[in-house]
Coordinates of C-alpha atoms in Angstrom, one line a residue:
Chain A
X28 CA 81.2 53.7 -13.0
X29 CA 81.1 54.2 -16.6
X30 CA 84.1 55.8 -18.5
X31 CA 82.4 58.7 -20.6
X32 CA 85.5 59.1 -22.3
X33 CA 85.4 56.1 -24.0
X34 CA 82.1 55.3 -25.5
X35 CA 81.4 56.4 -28.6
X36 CA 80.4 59.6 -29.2
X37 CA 77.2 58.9 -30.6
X38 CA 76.5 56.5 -27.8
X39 CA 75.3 59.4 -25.5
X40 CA 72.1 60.2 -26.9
X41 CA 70.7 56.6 -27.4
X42 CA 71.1 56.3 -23.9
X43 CA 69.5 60.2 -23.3
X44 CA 66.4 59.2 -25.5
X45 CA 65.7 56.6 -23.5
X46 CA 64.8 58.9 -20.2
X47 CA 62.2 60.4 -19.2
X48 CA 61.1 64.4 -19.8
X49 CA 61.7 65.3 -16.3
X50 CA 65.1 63.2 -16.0
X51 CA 66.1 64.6 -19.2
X52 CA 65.7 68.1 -18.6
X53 CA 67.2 68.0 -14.9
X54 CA 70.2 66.6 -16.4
X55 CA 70.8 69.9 -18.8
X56 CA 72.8 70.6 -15.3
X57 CA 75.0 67.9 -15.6
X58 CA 77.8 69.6 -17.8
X59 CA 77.6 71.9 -20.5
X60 CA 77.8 69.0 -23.6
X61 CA 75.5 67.5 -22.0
X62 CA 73.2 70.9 -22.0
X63 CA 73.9 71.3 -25.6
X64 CA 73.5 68.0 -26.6
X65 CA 70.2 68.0 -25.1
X66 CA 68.9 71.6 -26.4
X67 CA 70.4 70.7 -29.9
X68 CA 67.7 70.6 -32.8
X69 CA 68.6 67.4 -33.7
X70 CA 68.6 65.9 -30.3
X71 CA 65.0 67.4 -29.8
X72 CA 63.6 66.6 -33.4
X73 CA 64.9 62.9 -32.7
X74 CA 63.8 62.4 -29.5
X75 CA 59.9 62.0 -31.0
X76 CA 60.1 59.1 -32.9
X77 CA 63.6 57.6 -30.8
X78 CA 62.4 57.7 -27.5
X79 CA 59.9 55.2 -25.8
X80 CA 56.4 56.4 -25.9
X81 CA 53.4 56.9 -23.7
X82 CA 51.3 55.0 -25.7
X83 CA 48.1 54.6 -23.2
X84 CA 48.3 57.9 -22.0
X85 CA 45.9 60.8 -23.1
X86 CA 45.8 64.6 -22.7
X87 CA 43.1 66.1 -21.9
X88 CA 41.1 69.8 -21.9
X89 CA 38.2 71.0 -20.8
X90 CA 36.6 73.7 -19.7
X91 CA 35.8 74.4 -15.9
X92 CA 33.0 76.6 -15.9
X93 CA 32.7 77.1 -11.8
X94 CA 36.0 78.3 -11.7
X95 CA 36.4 79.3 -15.2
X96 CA 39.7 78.5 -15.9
X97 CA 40.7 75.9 -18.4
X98 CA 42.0 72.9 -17.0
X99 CA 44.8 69.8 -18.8
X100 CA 45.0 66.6 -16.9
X101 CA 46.9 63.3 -18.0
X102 CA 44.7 60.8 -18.0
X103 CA 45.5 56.6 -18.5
X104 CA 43.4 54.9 -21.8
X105 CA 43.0 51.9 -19.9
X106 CA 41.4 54.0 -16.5
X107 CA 38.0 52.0 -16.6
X108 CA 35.6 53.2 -14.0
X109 CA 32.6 54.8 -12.8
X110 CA 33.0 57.0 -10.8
X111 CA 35.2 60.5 -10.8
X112 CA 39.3 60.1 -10.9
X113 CA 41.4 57.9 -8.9
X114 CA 44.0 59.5 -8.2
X115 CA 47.3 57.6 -9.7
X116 CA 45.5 57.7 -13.0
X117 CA 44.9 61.3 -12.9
X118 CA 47.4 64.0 -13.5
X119 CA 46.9 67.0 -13.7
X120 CA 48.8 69.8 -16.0
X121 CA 49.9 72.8 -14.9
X122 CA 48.8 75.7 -17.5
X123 CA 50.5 79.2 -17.2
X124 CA 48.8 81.2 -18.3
X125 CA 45.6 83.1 -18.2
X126 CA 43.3 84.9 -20.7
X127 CA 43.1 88.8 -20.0
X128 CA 39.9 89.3 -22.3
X129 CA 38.1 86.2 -22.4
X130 CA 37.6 83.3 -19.6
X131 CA 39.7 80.7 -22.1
X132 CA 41.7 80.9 -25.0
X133 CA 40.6 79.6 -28.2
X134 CA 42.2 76.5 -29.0
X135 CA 43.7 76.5 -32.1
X136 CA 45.4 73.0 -32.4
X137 CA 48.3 70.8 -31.4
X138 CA 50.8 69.2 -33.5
X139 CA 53.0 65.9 -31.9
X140 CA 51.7 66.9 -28.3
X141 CA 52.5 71.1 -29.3
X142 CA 49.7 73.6 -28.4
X143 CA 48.8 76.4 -29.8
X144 CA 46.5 78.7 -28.1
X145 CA 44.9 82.6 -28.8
X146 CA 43.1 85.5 -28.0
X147 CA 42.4 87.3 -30.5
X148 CA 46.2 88.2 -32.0
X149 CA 48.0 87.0 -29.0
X150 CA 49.3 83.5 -30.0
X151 CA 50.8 81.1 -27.7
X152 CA 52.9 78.2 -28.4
X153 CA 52.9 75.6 -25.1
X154 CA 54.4 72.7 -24.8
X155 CA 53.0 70.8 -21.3
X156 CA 55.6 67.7 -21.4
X157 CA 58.4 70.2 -20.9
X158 CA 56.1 73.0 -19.3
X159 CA 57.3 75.9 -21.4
X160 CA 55.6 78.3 -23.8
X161 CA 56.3 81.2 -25.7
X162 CA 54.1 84.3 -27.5
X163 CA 54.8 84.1 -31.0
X164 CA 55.7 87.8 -31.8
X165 CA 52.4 89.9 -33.2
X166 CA 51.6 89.1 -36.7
X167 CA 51.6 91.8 -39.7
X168 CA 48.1 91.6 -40.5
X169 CA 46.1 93.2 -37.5
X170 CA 43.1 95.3 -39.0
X171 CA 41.6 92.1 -40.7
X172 CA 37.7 91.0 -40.7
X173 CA 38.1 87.8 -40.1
X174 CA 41.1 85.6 -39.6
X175 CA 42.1 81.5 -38.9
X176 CA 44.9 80.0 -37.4
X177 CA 46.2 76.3 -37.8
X178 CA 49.4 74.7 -36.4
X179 CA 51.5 71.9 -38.4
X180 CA 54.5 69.7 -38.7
X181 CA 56.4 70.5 -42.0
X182 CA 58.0 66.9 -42.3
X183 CA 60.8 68.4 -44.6
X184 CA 62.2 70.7 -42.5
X185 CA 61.1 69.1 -39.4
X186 CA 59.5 72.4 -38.2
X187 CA 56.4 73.3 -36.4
X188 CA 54.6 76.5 -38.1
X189 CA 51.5 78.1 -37.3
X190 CA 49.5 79.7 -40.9
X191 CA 47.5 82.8 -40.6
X192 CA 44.9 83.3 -43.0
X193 CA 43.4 86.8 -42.9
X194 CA 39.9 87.6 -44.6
X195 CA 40.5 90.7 -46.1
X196 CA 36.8 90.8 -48.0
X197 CA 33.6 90.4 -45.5
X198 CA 32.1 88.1 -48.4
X199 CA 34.6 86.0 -49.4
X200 CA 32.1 83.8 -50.7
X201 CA 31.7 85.9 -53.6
X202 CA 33.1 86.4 -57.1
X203 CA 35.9 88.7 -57.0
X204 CA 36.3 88.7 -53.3
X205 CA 40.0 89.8 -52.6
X206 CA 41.8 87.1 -51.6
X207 CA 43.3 86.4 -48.3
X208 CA 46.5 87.7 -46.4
X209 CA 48.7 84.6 -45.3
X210 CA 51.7 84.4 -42.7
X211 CA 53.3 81.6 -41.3
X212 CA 55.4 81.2 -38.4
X213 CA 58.4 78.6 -37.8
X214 CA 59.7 77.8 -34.5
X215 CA 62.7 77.9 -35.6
X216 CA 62.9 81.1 -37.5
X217 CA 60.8 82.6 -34.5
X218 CA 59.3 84.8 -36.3
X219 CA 56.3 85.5 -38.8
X220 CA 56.9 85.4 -42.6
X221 CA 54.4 86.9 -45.4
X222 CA 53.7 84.6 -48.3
X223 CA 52.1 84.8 -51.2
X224 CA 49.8 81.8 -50.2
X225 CA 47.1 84.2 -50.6
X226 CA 47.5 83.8 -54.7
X227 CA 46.5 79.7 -54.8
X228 CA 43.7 80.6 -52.1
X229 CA 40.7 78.7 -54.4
X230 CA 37.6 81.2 -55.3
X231 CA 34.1 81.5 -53.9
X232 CA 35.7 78.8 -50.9
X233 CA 34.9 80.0 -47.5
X234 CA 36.5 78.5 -44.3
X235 CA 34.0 77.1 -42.2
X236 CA 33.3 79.5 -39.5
X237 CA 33.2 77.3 -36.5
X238 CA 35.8 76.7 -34.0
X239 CA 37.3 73.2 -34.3
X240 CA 40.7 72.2 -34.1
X241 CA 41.9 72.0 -37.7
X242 CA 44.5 68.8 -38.0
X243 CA 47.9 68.2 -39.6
X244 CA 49.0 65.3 -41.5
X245 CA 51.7 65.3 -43.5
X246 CA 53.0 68.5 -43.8
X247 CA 50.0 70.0 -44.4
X248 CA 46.8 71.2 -42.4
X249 CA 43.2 70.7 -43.3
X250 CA 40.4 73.2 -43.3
X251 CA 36.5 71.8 -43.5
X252 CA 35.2 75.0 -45.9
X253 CA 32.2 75.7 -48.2
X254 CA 32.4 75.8 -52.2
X255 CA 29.9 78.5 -53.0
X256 CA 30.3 78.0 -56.8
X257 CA 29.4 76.0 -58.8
X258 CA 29.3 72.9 -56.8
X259 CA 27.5 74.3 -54.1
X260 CA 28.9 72.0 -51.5
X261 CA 31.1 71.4 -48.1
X262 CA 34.9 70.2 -49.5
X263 CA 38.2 70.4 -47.6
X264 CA 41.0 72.9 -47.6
X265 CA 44.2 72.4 -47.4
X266 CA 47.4 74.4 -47.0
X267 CA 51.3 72.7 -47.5
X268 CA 53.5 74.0 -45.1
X269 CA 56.3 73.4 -47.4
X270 CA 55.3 74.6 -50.7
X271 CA 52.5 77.3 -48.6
X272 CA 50.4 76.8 -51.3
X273 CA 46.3 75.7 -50.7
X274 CA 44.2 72.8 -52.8
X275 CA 41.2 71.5 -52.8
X276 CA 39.7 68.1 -51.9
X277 CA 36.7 67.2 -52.9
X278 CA 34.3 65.2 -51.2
X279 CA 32.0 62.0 -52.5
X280 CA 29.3 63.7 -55.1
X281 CA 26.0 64.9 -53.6
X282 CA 26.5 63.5 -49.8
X283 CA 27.5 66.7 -47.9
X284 CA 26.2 69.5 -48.9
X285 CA 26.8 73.4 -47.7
X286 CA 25.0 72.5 -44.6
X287 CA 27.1 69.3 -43.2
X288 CA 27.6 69.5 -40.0
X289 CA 31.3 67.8 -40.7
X290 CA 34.7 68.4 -39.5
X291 CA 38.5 67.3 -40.6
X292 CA 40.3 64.6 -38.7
X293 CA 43.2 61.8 -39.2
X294 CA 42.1 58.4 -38.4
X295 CA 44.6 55.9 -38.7
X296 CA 47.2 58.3 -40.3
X297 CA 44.7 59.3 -42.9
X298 CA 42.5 62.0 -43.7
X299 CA 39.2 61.7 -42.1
X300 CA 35.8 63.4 -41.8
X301 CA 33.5 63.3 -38.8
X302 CA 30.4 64.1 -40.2
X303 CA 27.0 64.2 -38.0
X304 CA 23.3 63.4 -38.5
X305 CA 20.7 65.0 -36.6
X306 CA 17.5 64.2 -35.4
X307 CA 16.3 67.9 -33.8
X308 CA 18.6 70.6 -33.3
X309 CA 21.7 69.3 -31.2
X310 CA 20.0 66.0 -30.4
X311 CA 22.8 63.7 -32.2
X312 CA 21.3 60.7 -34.5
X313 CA 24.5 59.1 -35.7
X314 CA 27.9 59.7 -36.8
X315 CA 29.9 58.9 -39.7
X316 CA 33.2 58.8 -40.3
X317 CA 34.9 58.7 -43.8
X318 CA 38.7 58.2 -44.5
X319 CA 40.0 59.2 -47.5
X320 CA 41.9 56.0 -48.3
X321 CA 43.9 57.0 -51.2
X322 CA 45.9 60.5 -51.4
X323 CA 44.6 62.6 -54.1
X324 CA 41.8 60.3 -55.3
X325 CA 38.8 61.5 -54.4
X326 CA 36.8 58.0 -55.1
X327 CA 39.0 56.7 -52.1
X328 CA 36.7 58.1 -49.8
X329 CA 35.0 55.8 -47.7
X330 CA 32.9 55.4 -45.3
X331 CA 35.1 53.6 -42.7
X332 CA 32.0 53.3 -39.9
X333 CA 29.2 54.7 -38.2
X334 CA 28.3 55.5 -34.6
X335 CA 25.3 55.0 -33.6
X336 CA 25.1 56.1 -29.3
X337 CA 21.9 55.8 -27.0
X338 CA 22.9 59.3 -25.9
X339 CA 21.3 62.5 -26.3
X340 CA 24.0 64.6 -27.2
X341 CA 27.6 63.8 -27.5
X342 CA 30.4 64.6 -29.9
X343 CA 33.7 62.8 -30.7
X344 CA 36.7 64.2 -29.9
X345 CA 39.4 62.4 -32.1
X346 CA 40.2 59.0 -32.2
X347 CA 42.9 57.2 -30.4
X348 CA 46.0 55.1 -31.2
X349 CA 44.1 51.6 -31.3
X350 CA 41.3 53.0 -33.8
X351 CA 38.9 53.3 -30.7
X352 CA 37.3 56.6 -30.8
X353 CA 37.3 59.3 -28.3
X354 CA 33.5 60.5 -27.2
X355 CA 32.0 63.5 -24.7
X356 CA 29.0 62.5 -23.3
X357 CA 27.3 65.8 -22.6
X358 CA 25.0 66.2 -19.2
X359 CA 23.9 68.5 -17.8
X360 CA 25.6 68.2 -14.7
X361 CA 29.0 67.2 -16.4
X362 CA 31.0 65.7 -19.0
X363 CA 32.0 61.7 -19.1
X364 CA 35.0 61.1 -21.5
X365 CA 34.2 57.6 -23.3
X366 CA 36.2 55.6 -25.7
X367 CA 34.0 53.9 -28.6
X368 CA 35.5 50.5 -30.1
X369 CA 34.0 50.8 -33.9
X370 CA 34.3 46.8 -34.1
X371 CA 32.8 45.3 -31.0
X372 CA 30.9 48.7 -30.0
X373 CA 31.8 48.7 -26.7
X374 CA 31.8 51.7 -24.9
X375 CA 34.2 52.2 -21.9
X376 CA 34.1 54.9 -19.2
X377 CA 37.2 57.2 -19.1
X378 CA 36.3 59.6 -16.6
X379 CA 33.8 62.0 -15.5
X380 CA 34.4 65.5 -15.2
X381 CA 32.3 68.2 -13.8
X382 CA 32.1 70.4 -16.7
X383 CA 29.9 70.2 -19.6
X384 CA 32.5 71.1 -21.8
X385 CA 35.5 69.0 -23.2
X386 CA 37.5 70.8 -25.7
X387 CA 39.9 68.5 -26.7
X388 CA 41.4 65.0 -25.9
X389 CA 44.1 63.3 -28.0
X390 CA 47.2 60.9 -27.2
X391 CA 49.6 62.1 -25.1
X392 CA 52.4 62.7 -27.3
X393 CA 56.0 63.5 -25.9
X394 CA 57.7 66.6 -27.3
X395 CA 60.7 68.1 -26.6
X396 CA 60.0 71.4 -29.1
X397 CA 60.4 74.9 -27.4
X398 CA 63.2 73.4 -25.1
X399 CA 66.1 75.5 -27.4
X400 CA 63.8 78.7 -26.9
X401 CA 64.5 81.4 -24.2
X402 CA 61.4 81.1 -21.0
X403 CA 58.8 83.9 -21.7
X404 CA 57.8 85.4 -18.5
X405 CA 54.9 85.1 -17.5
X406 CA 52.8 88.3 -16.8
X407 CA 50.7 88.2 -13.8
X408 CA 46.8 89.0 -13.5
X409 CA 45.4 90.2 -10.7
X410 CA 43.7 87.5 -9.5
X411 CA 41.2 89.3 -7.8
X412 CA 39.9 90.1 -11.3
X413 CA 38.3 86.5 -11.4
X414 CA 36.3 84.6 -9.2
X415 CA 38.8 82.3 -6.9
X416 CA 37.7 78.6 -6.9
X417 CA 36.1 77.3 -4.3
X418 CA 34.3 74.3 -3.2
X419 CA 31.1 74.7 -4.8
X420 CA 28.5 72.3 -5.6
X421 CA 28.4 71.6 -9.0
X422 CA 24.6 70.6 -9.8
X423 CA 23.9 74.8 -7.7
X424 CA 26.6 76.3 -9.9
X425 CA 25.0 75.2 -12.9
X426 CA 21.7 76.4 -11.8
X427 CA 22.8 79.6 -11.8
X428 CA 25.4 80.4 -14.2
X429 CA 25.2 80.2 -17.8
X430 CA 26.9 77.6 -19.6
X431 CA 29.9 78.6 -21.3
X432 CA 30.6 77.4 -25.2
X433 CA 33.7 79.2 -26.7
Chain B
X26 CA 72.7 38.7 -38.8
X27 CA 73.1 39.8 -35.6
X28 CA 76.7 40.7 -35.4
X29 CA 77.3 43.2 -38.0
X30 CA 80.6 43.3 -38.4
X31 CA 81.2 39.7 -38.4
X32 CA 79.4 39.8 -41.5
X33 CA 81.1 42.3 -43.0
X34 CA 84.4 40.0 -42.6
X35 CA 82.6 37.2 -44.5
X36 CA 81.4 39.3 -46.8
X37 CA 84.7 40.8 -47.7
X38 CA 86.0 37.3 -47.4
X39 CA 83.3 36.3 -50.3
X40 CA 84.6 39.2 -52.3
X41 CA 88.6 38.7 -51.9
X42 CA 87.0 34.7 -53.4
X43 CA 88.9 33.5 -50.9
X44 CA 87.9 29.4 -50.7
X45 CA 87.5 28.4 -47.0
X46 CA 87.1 24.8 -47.3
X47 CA 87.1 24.6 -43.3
X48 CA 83.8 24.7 -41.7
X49 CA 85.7 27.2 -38.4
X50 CA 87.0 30.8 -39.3
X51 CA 89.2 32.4 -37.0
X52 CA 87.5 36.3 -37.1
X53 CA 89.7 38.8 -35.4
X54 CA 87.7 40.7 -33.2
X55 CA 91.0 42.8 -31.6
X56 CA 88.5 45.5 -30.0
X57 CA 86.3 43.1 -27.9
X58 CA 87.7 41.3 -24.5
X59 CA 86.3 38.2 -24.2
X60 CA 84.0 38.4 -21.4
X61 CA 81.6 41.1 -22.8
X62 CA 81.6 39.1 -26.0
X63 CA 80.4 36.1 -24.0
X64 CA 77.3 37.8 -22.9
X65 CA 77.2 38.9 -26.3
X66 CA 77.0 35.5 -27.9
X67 CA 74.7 34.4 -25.0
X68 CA 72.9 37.1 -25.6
X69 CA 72.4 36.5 -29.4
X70 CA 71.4 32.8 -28.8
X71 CA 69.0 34.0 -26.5
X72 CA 67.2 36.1 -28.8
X73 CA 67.5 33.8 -31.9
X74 CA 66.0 31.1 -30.2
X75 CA 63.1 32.9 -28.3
X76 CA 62.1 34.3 -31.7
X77 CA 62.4 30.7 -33.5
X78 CA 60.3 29.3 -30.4
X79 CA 57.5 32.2 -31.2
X80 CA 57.9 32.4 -34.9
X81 CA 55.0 34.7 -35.6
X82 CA 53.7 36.2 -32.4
X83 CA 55.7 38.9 -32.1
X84 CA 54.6 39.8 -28.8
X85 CA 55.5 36.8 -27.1
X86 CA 58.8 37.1 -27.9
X87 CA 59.0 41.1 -26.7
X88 CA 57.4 39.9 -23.6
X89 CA 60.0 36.8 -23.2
X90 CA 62.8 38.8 -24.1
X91 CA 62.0 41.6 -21.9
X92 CA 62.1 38.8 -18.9
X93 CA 65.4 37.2 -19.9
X94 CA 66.8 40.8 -20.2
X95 CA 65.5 41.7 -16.8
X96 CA 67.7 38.5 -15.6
X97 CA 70.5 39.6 -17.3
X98 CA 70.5 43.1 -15.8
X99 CA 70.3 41.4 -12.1
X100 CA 73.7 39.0 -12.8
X101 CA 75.7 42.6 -15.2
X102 CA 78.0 45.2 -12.8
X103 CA 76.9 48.7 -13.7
X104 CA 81.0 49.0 -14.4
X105 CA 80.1 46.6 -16.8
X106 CA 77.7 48.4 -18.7
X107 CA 81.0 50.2 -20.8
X108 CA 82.3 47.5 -22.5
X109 CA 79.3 46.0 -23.3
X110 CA 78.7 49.0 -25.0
X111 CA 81.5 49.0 -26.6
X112 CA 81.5 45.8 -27.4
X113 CA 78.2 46.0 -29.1
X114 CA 78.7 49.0 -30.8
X115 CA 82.2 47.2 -32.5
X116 CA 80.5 44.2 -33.5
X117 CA 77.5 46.2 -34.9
X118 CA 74.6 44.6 -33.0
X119 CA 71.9 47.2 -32.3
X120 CA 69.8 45.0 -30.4
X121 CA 72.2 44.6 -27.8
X122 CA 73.4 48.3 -27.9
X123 CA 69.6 49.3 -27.6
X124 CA 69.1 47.1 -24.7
X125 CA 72.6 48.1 -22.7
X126 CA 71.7 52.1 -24.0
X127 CA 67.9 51.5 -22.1
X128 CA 69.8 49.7 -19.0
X129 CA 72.4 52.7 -18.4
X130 CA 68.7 55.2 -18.9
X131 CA 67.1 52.9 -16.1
X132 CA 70.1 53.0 -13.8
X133 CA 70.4 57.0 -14.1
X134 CA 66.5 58.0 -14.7
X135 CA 65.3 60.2 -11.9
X136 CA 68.9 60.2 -10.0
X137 CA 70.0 63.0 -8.8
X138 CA 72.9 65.2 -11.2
X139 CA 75.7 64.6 -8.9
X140 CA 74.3 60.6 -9.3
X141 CA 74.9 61.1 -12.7
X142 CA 78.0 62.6 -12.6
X143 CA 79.4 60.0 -10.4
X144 CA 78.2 57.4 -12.8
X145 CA 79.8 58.9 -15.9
X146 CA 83.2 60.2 -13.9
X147 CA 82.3 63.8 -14.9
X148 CA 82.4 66.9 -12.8
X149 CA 80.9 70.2 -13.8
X150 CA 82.4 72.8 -16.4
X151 CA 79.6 75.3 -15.8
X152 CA 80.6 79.1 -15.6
X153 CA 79.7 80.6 -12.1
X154 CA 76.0 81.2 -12.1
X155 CA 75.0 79.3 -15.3
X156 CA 74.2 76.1 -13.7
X157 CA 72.1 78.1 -10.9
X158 CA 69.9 79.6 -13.2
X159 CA 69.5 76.4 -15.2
X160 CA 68.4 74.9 -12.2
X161 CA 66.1 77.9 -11.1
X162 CA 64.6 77.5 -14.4
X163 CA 63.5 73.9 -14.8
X164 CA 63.3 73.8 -10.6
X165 CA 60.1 71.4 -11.2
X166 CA 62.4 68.7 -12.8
X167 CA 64.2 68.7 -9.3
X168 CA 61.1 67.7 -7.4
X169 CA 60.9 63.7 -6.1
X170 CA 64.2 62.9 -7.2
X171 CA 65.9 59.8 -5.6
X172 CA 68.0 60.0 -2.6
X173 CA 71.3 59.0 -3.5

């Protein structure tokens, strides 16, 4: 039996970071230091880098059109086969909640394993390691045209905050558009806060109006957008959490123009672009991808590889901790989740899942935000609303019901 | 160097320019019983000597260590565990302290809370109902939790 009285008092947590989630949070109970400890904003803003991580592990989300719900599952890098799940690799997530308007929420990001999620201007914060979310109160801008969400890590204040940037003009695109409304929210404030982001927001520069997941590096996130000045060309947005003001990136002279199918990333801790080539409509050719190797320097970018996959139409998803990158094969009677090694070009099989639809897949990251924050309650749909899931084939389902894209 | 603190004596030693001709140095360690600190020193030999043996490849010695260290746990008391603890922490050496910090998280990780509080001699100070609805509220962290 060890005497608690006399280690030393910053003994405790080196021996609490080295638990795991579910050990951690059932031993909350065990007296009320050891509840604070745990729930202390230092104790939680620690525990990311301190605690031993789940480095093979990925999360994944995709889109179950026969039941249409959206599903998580833990799924193990090194899971190499053929056919559907084996079991121990496999885990699946609970998610909470359920969209009253749509059949999914949008998916607006994750920062260090934190999800954000929305419909429309209900935003969700959900954290799946410690199964907990919260609504993020409503935000003050409601009767916009247009509006786009990111989530971040601010570094200095070791805070998660979501940025709201609210089209106020239909053409933005044009000289002497008004320029946007922007609010951010801190988790730790819990609540919205007005800035005057809007005042640095870059002329003529329109966020790109497709629905990717927009990363965060460095205490900033990163928008792909459109310069519809003078240059006439894609470039990349960003927004500092901490100083909340925007700046522009340029991209290499001449190579993507306002048509580029591209879209931001971090590859190796660094800002990256995915860009696409294709050969007919959403038949892919290849795929570049483009670090910017040098912050600030816009000669640093550089084309770091190119995939080139005997597939008809696939997309990459992110990349994962060992540079390998993270594909969706698209079929049409399902999904297969591949890993791409740039170097050797090997191509391993991760899983098969009967949806076409993937809509994320990143390391598993393990995060103890949201733990300090009271339980939202989670309000009950009739579930008669929806179709209950049952055991249908997949190749009929498909047949009959339109594919889903959101 | 490995022991911290035992540094810091020769350091200071260096400073006060006091001339120590003789090649042994009697260190006071007054906060460390002597059979902790022989695990200690074992310990630090250990280590020192897998990494000269591996020099570069740092994995090799992670994986070597990690096997001596899973010895070590098999021959050390759990009643141990405190003044090793303490020990390290005296004499400064964080790779020990990690190690005996990630031995104490094996021995408790998914026990049960009463487990835990037998193992650290604490009982609960919770107000009537708080530690209910704690429970209640995290009820999945309760599920396929060792028998004690």
């Amino acid at each position: 039996m060890l005497d608690l009285e006399y280690l030393p008092y910053d003994v405790l947590p080196d021996i609490l970071h080295g638990l795991p989630v579910k050990s951690l949070i059932r031993f909350r109970c065990v007296s009320k230091s050891w509840n604070s400890l745990i729930t202390s904003p230092a104790f939680i803003n620690s525990n990311l880098t301190r605690s031993p991580s789940d480095s093979n592990k990925l999360i994944v989300r995709y889109l179950d059109v026969i039941c249409q719900v959206e599903r998580y599952k833990l799924i193990y890098e090194d899971n190499d086969n053929d056919d559907s799940s084996s079991s121990e690799q496999i885990q699946d997530l609970e998610f909470p909640l359920r969209c009253s308007s749509r059949d999914y929420f949008q998916l607006v990001g994750s920062a260090n394993g934190l999800f954000c999620l929305h419909e429309g201007n209900r935003v969700i914060l959900w954290n799946p390691c410690i199964r907990k979310f919260i609504t993020l109160p409503n935000p003050s801008f409601i009767d916009v045209f247009h509006c786009y969400l990111a989530i971040g890590f601010d570094l200095r204040t070791d805070d998660y905050k979501v940025v709201r940037i609210a089209y106020q003009s239909v053409n933005v695109r044009c000289e002497g558009a008004k320029p946007p409304l922007v609010e951010v929210y801190s988790v730790s404030e819990g609540s919205w806060r007005v800035t005057s982001g809007g005042d640095s927001y870059p002329h003529r520069i329109t966020i790109r109006n497709w629905h990717h997941q927009v990363p965060s590096l460095n205490g900033a996130v990163y928008f792909t957008a459109k310069d519809w000045g003078d240059a006439q060309s894609s470039i990349v947005l960003s927004f500092d959490l901490g100083d909340e003001v925007f700046r522009l990136i340029s991209l290499p002279n001449g190579k993507f123009g306002l048509d580029a199918d591209i879209r931001t990333s971090v590859f190796n801790g660094l800002l990256s672009l995915i860009c696409y080539g294709y050969q007919h409509l959403s038949i892919v050719k290849s795929c570049s991808v483009w670090v910017m190797k040098e912050d600030g320097v816009v000669d640093s970018w550089t084309k770091q590889f190119t995939i080139e996959l005997n597939m008809l139409r696939w997309k990459v998803l992110g990349f994962l901790k060992n540079d390998h990158v993270l594909v969706q094969k698209i079929k049409s009677h399902g999904s297969k989740l591949l890993s791409y090694d740039p170097e050797s070009q090997q191509v391993k099989n991760l899983g098969f899942y009967r949806s076409t639809y993937y809509s994320y897949a990143d390391n598993y990251a393990r995060n103890l935000t949201l733990l300090d924050k009271p339980n939202d309650v989670v309000s009950k749909r009739k579930v008669s609303k929806k179709r209950k899931c049952s055991q249908l084939d997949a190749t009929s389902a498909f047949a009959g019901a339109g594919l889903l894209f959101s | 160097m490995k022991f911290c603190a035992v540094k810091q004596y020769f350091d200071d030693e260096n400073n006060n320019n006091i001339t120590s001709g003789a090649s042994t140095t009697m260190i006071p360690l007054p906060n460390v019983e002597s059979h902790p600190l022989a695990i200690l020193i074992t310990y630090c030999k250990k280590h020192l000597k897998i990494k000269a043996n591996n020099a570069d490849n740092k994995k090799e010695t992670e994986k070597e260590m990690e096997q001596y260290e899973q010895e070590l746990l098999k021959k050390v008391m759990p009643q141990e565990l405190t003044e090793l603890i303490l020990a390290a922490n005296y004499l400064n050496f964080k790779e020990a302290l990690d190690f005996f910090c990630r031995a104490v998280a094996s021995a408790i990780q998914n026990k049960s809370i009463e487990f835990v509080r037998k193992f650290f001699g604490l009982e609960s100070d919770f107000e009537l109902g708080e530690e209910e609805k704690l429970r209640e509220e995290f009820a999945w962290s309760f599920e396929g939790v060792d028998e004690d």
